Coordinates of C-alpha atoms and ligand atoms in Angstrom, one line a residue:
X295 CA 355.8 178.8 26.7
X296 CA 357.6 179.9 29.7
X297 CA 360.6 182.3 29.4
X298 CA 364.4 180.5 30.4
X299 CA 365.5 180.5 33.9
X300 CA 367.9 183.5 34.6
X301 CA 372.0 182.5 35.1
X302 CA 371.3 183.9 38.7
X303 CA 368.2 181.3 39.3
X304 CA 369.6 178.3 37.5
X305 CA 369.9 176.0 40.1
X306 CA 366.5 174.8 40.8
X307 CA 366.1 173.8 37.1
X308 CA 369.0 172.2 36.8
X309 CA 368.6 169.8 40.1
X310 CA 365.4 169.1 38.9
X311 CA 367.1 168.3 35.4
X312 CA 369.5 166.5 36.9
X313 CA 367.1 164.3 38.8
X314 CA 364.7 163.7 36.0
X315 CA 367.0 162.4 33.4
X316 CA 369.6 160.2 35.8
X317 CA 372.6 162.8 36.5
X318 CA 372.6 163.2 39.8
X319 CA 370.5 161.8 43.0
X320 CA 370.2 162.7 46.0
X321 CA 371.9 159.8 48.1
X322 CA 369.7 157.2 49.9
X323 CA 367.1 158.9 48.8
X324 CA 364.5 156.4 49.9
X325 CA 365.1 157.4 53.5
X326 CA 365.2 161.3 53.1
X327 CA 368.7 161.3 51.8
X328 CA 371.6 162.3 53.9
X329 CA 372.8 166.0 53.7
X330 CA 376.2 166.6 51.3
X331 CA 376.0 163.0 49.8
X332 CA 375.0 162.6 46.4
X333 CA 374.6 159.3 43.7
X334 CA 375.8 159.7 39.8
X335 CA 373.0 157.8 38.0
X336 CA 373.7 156.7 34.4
X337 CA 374.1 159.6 32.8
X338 CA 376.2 161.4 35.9
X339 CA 377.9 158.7 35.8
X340 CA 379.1 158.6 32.3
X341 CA 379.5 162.7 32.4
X342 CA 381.9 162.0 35.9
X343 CA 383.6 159.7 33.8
X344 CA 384.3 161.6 30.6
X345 CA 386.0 164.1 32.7
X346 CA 387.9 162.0 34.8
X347 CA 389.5 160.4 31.7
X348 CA 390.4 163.7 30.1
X349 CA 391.8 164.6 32.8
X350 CA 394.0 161.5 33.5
X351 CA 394.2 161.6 29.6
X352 CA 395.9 165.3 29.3
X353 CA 397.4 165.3 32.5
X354 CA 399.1 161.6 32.8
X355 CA 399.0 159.7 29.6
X356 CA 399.9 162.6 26.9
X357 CA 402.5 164.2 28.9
X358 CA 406.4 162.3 29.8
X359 CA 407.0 164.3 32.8
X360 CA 403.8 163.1 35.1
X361 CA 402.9 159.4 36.2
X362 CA 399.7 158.6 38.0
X363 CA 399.3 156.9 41.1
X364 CA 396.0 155.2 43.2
X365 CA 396.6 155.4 46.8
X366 CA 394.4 154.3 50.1
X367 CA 391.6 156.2 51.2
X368 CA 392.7 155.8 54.8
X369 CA 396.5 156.1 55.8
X370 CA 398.8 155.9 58.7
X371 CA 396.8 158.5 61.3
X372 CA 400.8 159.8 61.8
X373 CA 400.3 161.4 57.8
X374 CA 397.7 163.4 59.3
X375 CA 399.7 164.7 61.9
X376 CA 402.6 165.7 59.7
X377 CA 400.1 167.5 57.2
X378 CA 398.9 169.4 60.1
X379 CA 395.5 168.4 59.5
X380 CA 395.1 166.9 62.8
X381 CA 395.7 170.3 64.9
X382 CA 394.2 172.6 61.8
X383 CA 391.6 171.3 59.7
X384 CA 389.1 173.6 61.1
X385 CA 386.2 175.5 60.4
X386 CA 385.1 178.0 63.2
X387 CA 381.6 176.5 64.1
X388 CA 378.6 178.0 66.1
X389 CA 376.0 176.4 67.8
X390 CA 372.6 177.6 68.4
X391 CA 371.3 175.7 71.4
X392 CA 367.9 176.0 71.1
X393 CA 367.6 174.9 67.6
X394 CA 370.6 172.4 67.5
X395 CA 371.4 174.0 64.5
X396 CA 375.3 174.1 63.4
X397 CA 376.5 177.3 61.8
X398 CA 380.1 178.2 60.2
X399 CA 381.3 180.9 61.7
X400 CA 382.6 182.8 58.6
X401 CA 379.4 182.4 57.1
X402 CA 376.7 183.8 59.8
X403 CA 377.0 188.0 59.8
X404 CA 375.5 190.3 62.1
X405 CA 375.1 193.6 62.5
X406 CA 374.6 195.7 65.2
X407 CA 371.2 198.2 64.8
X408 CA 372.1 201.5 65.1
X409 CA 369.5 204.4 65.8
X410 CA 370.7 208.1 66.9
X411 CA 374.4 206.7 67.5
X412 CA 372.9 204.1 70.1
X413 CA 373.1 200.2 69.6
X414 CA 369.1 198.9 70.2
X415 CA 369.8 195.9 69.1
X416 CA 371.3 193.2 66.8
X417 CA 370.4 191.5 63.6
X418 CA 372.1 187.9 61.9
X419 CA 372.0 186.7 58.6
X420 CA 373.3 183.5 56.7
X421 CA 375.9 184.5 54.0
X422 CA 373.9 184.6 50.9
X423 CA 375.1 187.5 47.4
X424 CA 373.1 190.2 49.4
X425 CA 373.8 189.6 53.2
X426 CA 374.2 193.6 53.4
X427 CA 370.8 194.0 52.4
X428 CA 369.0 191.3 54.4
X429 CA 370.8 193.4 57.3
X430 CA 369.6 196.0 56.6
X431 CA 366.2 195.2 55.7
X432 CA 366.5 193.6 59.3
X433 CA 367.5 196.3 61.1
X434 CA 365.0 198.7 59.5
X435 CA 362.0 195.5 60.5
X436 CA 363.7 195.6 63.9
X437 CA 363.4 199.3 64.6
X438 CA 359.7 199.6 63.0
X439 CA 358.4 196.7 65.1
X440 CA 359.5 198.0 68.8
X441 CA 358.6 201.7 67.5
X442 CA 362.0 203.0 67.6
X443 CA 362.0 206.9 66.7
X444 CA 365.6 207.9 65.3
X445 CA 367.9 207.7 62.4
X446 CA 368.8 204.3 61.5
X447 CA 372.9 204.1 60.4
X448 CA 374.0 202.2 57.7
X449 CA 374.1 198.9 58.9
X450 CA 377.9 197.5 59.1
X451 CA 378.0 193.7 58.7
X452 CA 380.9 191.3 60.6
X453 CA 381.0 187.4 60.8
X454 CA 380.3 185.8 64.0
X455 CA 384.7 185.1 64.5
X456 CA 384.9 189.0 64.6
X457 CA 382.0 189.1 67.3
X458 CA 383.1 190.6 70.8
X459 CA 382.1 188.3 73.8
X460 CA 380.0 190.8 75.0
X461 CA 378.0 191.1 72.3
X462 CA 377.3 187.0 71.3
X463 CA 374.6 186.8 73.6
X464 CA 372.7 189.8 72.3
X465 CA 372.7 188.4 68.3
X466 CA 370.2 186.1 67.3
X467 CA 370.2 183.0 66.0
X468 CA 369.2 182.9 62.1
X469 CA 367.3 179.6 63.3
X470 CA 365.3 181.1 65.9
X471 CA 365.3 185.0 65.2
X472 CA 366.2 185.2 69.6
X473 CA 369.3 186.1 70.5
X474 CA 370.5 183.7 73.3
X475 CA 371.2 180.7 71.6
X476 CA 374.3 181.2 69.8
X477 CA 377.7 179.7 71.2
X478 CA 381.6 181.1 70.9
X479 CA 382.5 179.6 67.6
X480 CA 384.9 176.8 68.1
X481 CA 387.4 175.0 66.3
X482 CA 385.7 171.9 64.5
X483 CA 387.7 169.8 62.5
X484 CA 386.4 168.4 59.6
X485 CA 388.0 165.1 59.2
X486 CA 386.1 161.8 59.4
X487 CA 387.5 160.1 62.2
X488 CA 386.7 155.8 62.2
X489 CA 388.3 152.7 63.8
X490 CA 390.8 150.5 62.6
X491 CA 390.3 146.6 63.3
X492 CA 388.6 145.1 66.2
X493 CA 390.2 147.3 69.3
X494 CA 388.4 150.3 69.6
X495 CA 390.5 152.9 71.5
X496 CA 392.7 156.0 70.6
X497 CA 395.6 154.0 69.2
X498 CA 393.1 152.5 66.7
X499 CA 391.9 156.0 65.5
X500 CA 392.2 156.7 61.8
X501 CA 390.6 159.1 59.3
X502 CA 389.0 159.0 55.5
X503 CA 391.3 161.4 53.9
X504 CA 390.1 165.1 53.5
X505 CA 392.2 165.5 50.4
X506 CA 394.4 163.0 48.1
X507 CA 397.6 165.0 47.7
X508 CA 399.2 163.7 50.8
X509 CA 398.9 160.1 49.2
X510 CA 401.5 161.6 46.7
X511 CA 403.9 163.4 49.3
X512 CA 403.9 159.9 51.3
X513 CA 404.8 157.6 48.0
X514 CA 407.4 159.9 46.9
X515 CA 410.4 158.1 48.0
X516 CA 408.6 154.9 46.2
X517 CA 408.0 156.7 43.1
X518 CA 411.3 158.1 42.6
X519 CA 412.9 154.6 43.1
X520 CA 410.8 153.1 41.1
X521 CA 409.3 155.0 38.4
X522 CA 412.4 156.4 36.7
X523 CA 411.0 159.9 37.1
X524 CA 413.1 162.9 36.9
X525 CA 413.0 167.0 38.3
X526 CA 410.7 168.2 37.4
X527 CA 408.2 166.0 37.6
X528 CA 404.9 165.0 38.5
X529 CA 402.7 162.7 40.4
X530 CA 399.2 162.4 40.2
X531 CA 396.0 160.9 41.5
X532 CA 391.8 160.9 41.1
X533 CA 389.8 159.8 44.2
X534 CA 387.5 160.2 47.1
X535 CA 387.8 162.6 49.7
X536 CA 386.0 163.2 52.7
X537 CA 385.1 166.3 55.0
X538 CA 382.8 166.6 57.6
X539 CA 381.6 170.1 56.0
X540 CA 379.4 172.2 58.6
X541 CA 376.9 173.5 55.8
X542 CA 377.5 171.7 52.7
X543 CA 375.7 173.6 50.1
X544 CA 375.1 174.7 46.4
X545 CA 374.3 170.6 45.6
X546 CA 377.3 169.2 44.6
X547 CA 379.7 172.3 44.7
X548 CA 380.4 171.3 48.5
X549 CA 379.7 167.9 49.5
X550 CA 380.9 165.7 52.1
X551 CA 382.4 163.5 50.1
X552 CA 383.4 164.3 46.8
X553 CA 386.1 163.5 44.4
X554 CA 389.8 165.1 43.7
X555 CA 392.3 165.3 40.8
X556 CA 395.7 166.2 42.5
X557 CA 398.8 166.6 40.3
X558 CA 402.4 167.4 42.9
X559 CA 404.4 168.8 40.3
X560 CA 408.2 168.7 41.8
X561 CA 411.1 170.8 40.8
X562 CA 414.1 171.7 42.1
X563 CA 415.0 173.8 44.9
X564 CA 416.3 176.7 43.0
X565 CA 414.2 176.7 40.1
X566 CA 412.3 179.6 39.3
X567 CA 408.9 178.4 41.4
X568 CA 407.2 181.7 40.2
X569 CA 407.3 180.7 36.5
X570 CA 406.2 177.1 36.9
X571 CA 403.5 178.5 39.2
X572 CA 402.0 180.4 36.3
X573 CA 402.5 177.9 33.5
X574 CA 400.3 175.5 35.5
X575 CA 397.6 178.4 36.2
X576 CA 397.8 178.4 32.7
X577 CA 397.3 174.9 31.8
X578 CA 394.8 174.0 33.7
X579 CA 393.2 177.2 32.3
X580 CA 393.8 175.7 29.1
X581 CA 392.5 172.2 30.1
X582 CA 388.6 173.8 31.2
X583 CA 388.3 175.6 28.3
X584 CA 389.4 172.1 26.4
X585 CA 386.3 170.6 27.7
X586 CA 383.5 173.3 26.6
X587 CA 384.1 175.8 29.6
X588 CA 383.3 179.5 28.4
X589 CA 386.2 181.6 29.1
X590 CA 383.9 184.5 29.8
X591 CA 382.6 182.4 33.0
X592 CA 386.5 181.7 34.1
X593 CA 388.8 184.4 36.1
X594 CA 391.6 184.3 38.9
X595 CA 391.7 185.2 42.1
X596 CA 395.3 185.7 44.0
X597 CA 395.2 184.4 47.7
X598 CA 396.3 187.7 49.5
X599 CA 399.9 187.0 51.1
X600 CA 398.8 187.9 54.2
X601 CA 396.3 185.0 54.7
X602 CA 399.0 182.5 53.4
X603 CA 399.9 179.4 55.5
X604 CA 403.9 180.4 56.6
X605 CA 405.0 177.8 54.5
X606 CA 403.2 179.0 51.1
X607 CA 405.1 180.8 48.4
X608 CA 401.5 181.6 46.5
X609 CA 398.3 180.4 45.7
X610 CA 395.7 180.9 42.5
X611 CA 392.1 180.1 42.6
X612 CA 390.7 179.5 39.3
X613 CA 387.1 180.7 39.7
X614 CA 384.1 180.0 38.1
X615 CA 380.7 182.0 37.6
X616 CA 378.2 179.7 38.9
X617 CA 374.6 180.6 39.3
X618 CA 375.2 181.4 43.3
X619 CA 378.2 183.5 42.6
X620 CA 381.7 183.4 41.3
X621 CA 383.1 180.5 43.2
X622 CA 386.7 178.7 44.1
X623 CA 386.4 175.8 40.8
X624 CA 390.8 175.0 40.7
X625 CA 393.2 176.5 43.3
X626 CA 397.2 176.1 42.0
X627 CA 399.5 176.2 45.2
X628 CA 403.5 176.8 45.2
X629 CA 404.0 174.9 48.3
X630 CA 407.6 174.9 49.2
X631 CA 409.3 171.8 50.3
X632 CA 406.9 171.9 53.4
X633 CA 405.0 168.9 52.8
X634 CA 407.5 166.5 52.1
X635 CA 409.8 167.9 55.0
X636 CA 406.9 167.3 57.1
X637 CA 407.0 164.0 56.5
X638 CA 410.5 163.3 56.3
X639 CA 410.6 164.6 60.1
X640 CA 407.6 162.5 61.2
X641 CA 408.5 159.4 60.1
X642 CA 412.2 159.9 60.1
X643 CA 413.0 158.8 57.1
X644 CA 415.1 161.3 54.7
X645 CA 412.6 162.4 51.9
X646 CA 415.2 163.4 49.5
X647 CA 416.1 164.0 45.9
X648 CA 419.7 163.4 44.5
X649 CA 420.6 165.9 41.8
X650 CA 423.3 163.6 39.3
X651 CA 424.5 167.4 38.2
X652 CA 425.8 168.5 41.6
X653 CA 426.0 165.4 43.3
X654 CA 423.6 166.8 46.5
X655 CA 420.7 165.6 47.9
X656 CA 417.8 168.5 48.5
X657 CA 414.1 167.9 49.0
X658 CA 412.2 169.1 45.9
X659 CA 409.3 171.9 46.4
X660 CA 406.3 171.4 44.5
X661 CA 403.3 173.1 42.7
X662 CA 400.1 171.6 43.1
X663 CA 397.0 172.6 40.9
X664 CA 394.1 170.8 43.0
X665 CA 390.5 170.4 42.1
X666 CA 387.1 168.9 42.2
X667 CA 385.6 166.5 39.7
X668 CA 382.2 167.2 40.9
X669 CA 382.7 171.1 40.6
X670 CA 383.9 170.6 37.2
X671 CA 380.8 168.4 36.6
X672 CA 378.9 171.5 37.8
X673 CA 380.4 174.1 36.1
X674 CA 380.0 172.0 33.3
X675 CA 376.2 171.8 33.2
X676 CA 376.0 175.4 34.2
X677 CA 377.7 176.2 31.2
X678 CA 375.5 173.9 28.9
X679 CA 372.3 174.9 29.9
X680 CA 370.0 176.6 27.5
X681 CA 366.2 176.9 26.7
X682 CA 365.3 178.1 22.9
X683 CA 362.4 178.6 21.1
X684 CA 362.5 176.1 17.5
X685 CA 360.0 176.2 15.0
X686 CA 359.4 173.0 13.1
X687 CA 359.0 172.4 9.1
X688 CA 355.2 173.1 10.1
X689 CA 355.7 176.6 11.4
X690 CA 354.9 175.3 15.3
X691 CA 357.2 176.8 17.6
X692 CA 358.3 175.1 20.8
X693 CA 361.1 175.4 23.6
X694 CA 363.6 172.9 24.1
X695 CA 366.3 172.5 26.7
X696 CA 369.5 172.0 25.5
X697 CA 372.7 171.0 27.1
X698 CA 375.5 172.1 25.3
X699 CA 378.2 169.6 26.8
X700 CA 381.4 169.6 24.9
X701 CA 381.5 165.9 23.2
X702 CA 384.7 165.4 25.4
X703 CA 382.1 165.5 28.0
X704 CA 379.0 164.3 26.8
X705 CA 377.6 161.1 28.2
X706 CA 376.0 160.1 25.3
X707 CA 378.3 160.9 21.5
X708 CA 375.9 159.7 19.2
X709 CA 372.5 158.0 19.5
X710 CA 371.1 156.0 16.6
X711 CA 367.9 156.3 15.0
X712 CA 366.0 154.3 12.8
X713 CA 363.4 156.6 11.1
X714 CA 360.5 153.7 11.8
X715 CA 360.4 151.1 14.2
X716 CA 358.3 148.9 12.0
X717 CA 360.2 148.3 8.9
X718 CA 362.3 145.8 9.6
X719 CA 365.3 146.7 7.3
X720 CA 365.1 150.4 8.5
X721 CA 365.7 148.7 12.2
X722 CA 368.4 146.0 11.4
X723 CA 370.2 148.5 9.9
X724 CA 370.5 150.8 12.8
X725 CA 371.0 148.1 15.2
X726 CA 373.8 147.2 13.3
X727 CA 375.1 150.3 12.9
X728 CA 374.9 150.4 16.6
X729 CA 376.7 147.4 17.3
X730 CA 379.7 148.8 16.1
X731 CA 379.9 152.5 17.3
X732 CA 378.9 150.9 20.7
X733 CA 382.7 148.9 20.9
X734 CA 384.3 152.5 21.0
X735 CA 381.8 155.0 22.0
X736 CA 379.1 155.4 24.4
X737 CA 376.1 155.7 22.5
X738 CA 372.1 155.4 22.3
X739 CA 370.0 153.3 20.4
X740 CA 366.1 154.6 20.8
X741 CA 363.1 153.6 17.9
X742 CA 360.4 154.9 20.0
X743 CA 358.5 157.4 19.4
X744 CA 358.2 160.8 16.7
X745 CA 361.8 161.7 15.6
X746 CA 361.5 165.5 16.6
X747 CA 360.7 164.0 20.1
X748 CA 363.5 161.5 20.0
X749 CA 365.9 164.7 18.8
X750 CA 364.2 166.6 21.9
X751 CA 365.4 164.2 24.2
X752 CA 368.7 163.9 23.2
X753 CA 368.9 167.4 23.3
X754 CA 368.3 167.5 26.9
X755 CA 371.5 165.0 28.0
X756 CA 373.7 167.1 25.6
X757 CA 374.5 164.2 22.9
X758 CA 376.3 166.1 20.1
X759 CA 374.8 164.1 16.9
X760 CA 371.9 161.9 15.7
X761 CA 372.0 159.8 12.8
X762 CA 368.6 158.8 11.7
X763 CA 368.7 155.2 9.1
X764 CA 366.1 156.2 6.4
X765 CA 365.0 154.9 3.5
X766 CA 368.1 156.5 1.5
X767 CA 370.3 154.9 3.6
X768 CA 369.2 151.2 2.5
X769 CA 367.9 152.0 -1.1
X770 CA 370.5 154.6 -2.4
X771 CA 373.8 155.4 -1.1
X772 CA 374.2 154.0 2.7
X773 CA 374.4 157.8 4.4
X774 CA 372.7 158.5 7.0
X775 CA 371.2 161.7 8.5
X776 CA 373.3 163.7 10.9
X777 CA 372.2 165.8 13.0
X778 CA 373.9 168.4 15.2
X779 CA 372.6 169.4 18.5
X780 CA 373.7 173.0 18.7
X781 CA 373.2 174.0 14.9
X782 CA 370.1 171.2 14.6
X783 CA 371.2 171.5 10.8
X784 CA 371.5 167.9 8.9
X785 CA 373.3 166.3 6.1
X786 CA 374.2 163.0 4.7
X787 CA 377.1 161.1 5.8
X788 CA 378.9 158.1 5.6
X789 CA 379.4 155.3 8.0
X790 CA 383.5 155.9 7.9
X791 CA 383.1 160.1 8.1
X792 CA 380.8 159.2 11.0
X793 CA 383.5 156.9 12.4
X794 CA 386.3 159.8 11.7
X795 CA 384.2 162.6 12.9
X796 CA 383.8 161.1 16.3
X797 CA 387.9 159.6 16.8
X798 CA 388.4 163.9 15.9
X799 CA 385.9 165.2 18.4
X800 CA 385.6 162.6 21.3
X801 CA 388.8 162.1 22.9
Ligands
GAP1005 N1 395.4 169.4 48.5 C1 394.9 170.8 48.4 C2 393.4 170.8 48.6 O1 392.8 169.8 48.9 P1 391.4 172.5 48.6 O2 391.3 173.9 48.0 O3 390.9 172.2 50.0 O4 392.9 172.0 48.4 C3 391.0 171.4 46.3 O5 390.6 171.5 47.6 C4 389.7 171.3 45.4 O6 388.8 170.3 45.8 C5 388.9 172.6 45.5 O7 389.4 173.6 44.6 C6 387.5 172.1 45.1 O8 387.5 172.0 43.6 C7 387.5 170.7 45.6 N2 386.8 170.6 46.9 C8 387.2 171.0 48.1 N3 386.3 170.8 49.1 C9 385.2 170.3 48.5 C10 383.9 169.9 48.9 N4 383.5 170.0 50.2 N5 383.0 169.5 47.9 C11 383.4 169.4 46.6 N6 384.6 169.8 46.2 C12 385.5 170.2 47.1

């Protein structure tokens, strides 16, 4: 029996997890995949799912103040330019010409090495929860292998935008280990650019969109005259965004193309932005804990004012501990009324609001809490993971891997078991059972197999209950077994408790 992965090393087990039982796949994977793209298989699919429609549940549906909205994936090229995406999506990118490598700029560190007050040399690293420590470690290999007699300082990282000119050519490339190679970093911008229609020349140009908010800031006139909607209010939207990321890493955390749940949340001019800032930091808080995240692994991190676009009144990061580090999951901006001002000057057409109290027209400012579906999805399994050691009625102990999904969450609520797969009544009677749970709830049927080993494997894709058809079931009462995951403990129950257990704990 091998000991559980730690938190920090959790990753490699959980790909691996994710591969083997149908969560996630590399995509078009039977030509070597294509780096930050990923597939959901069936049970990724199903998880995806689960949190999308809680989401649009809590955030649209249950509430009066927001309505949901589905926009294009590629929009007038001029929304781009109003957004400001056009001159300032960037990343700061760095080549390395021998290697053809692409680095982000922010991401590759260096440090100068240091011996007797004298610089002898340089050393790079890739961002990673020790880059002080490779450096140094580097520094201290540099000085040993060219015999360098001296005290060694204290080796003080920077990122490749706070390199000197001077000194670029002199750092080498993480690729390579030469210095030489690496370029200025440069402005990259990370939108996909493609061609609309048959012409194929700058007026043509368009672009997948890099995030779906601006779909909501460009249908806000149409809402408003249309949706009987009133300050404050909402608009919000799931779907597919694309970004031409430099490294995409961490397997699904930062992706290419990935998936966003936007909510513009409008008020008025003079309300108190501050307050409604907080009380969506709050609920969206409130929604991750809703659907089985620890708050342990949850915490906030305040943009500092200084790195604020000019525009921005304030912006929250809800982070989350995953196994590479405590990590951006939700960020909650107070935007101002930039975005729909933007728009109202590039397409000159007034984008404004008319207050019946006062009788003026004022363009509303607006809170946006953005995030990832597929960050959630990961945080999610994070979360879940476990390895124990069980011991059986026979005294044998084993380890099972458990995914303690929230049934919110889970792709699988319930799966059905009849106790033997060759007594007929045993099976009609599950199958049955089936039949009808499977109209409102995603669920499994499986007769193969020991029943410890068909628990086991339900384990693994986090399905909350069993029930297992016995011979009590069709000779005495009609109850079933049920079995919960976390506690494995088991009791009888009835078809309607199961029915009313699952309407509670589902949705
Ligand atoms: N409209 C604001 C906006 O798009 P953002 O912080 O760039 O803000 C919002 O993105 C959320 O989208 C992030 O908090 C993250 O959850 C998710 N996200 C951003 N880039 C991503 C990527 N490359 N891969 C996966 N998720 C990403």
């Amino acid at each position: 029996m091998s000991n559980p992965p730690e938190y920090a090393n959790l990753m490699e087990t959980l790909v691996a997890l994710c591969k083997r039982r149908g969560f996630v796949f590399p995509s078009s994977e039977i030509y070597g995949g294509l780096n930050g793209f990923f597939d959901y298989g069936p049970l990724g699919a199903e998880l995806k799912k689960n949190i999308r429609d809680c989401w649009w549940n809590d955030m649209v549906r249950r509430r009066e103040d927001i309505v949901g909205i589905e926009t294009s994936i590629i929009m007038h090229p001029k929304v781009w330019e109003a957004s400001g995406h056009v001159a300032g999506f960037t990343d700061p990118l760095v080549d390395c010409k021998a290697s053809k490598q692409r680095f982000r700029a922010d991401q590759l560190f260096f440090a100068p090495v240091i011996v007797d007050d004298a610089v002898v040399g340089y050393v790079s690293a890739l961002e990673s929860d020790r880059t002080a420590g490779e450096l140094q470690e580097a520094a201290e290999n540099f000085k040993r292998k060219r015999a360098i007699q001296g005290k060694l300082a204290p080796v003080q990282p920077r990122d490749m935008t706070e390199a000197k000119p001077e000194e670029i050519p002199l750092i080498p490339s993480p690729a390579t280990g030469e210095p030489g190679s690496l370029t200025p970093p440069r402005a990259f911008n990370m939108m996909f650019e493609t061609q609309v229609g048959a012409l194929r020349d700058a007026s043509s140009t368009a672009y997948l969109r890099p995030e779906t908010a601006q779909g909501m800031f460009a249908d806000f006139k149409n809402v408003v005259d249309t949706g009987r909607v009133k300050l404050p209010f909402g608009i919000a939207q799931i779907g597919k965004s694309f970004r031409n990321e430099i490294t995409p890493r961490n397997f699904i955390f930062r992706s290419r193309e990935f998936e966003q749940m936007e909510m513009e949340y409008f008020i008025h001019e003079d309300a108190d932005w501050a307050k409604c800032h907080r009380e969506w930091i709050d609920w969206c808080k409130g929604w991750l804990l809703s659907i089985g995240l620890p708050e342990s692994h949850l915490s906030e991190y305040d943009h500092p004012r200084e790195k604020l676009a000019f525009y921005s009144k304030g912006t929250t990061d809800i982070m989350f501990k995953y196994p590479f580090g405590v990590q951006e999951l939700w960020g909650i901006a107070a935007r101002g009324n930039y975005d729909l001002s933007q728009h109202a000057k590039f397409s000159g057409k007034p984008i404004e609001y008319f207050d019946e109290a006062t009788k003026k027209k004022f363009t509303p400012h607006v809170i946006e809490p953005a995030v990832g579906v597929d960050r959630i999805f990961l945080a999610v399994l994070c979360a879940a993971y476990a390895e124990e050691a069980v011991t059986d009625d026979k005294g044998n102990t084993e380890m099972r891997v458990v995914l303690r999904l929230s049934p919110r969450v889970a792709p699988v609520k319930v799966a059905v078991l009849p106790l033997l797969k060759n007594k007929p009544e045993l099976v009609a009677r599950a199958q049955d059972l089936h039949r009808r749970l499977k109209r409102k709830f995603a669920v499994f049927y499986d007769e193969g197999g020991a029943i410890g080993r068909r628990y086991r494997r339900q384990d693994e894709i986090g399905t909350p209950w069993c029930v297992t058809i016995d011979f009590d079931t069709i000779e005495k009462d009609g109850t079933f077994t049920l079995r919960e995951r976390d506690s494995m403990q088991q009791r009888r129950i009835r078809e309607e408790e199961l029915f009313a257990l699952l309407e509670d704990r589902v949705f």
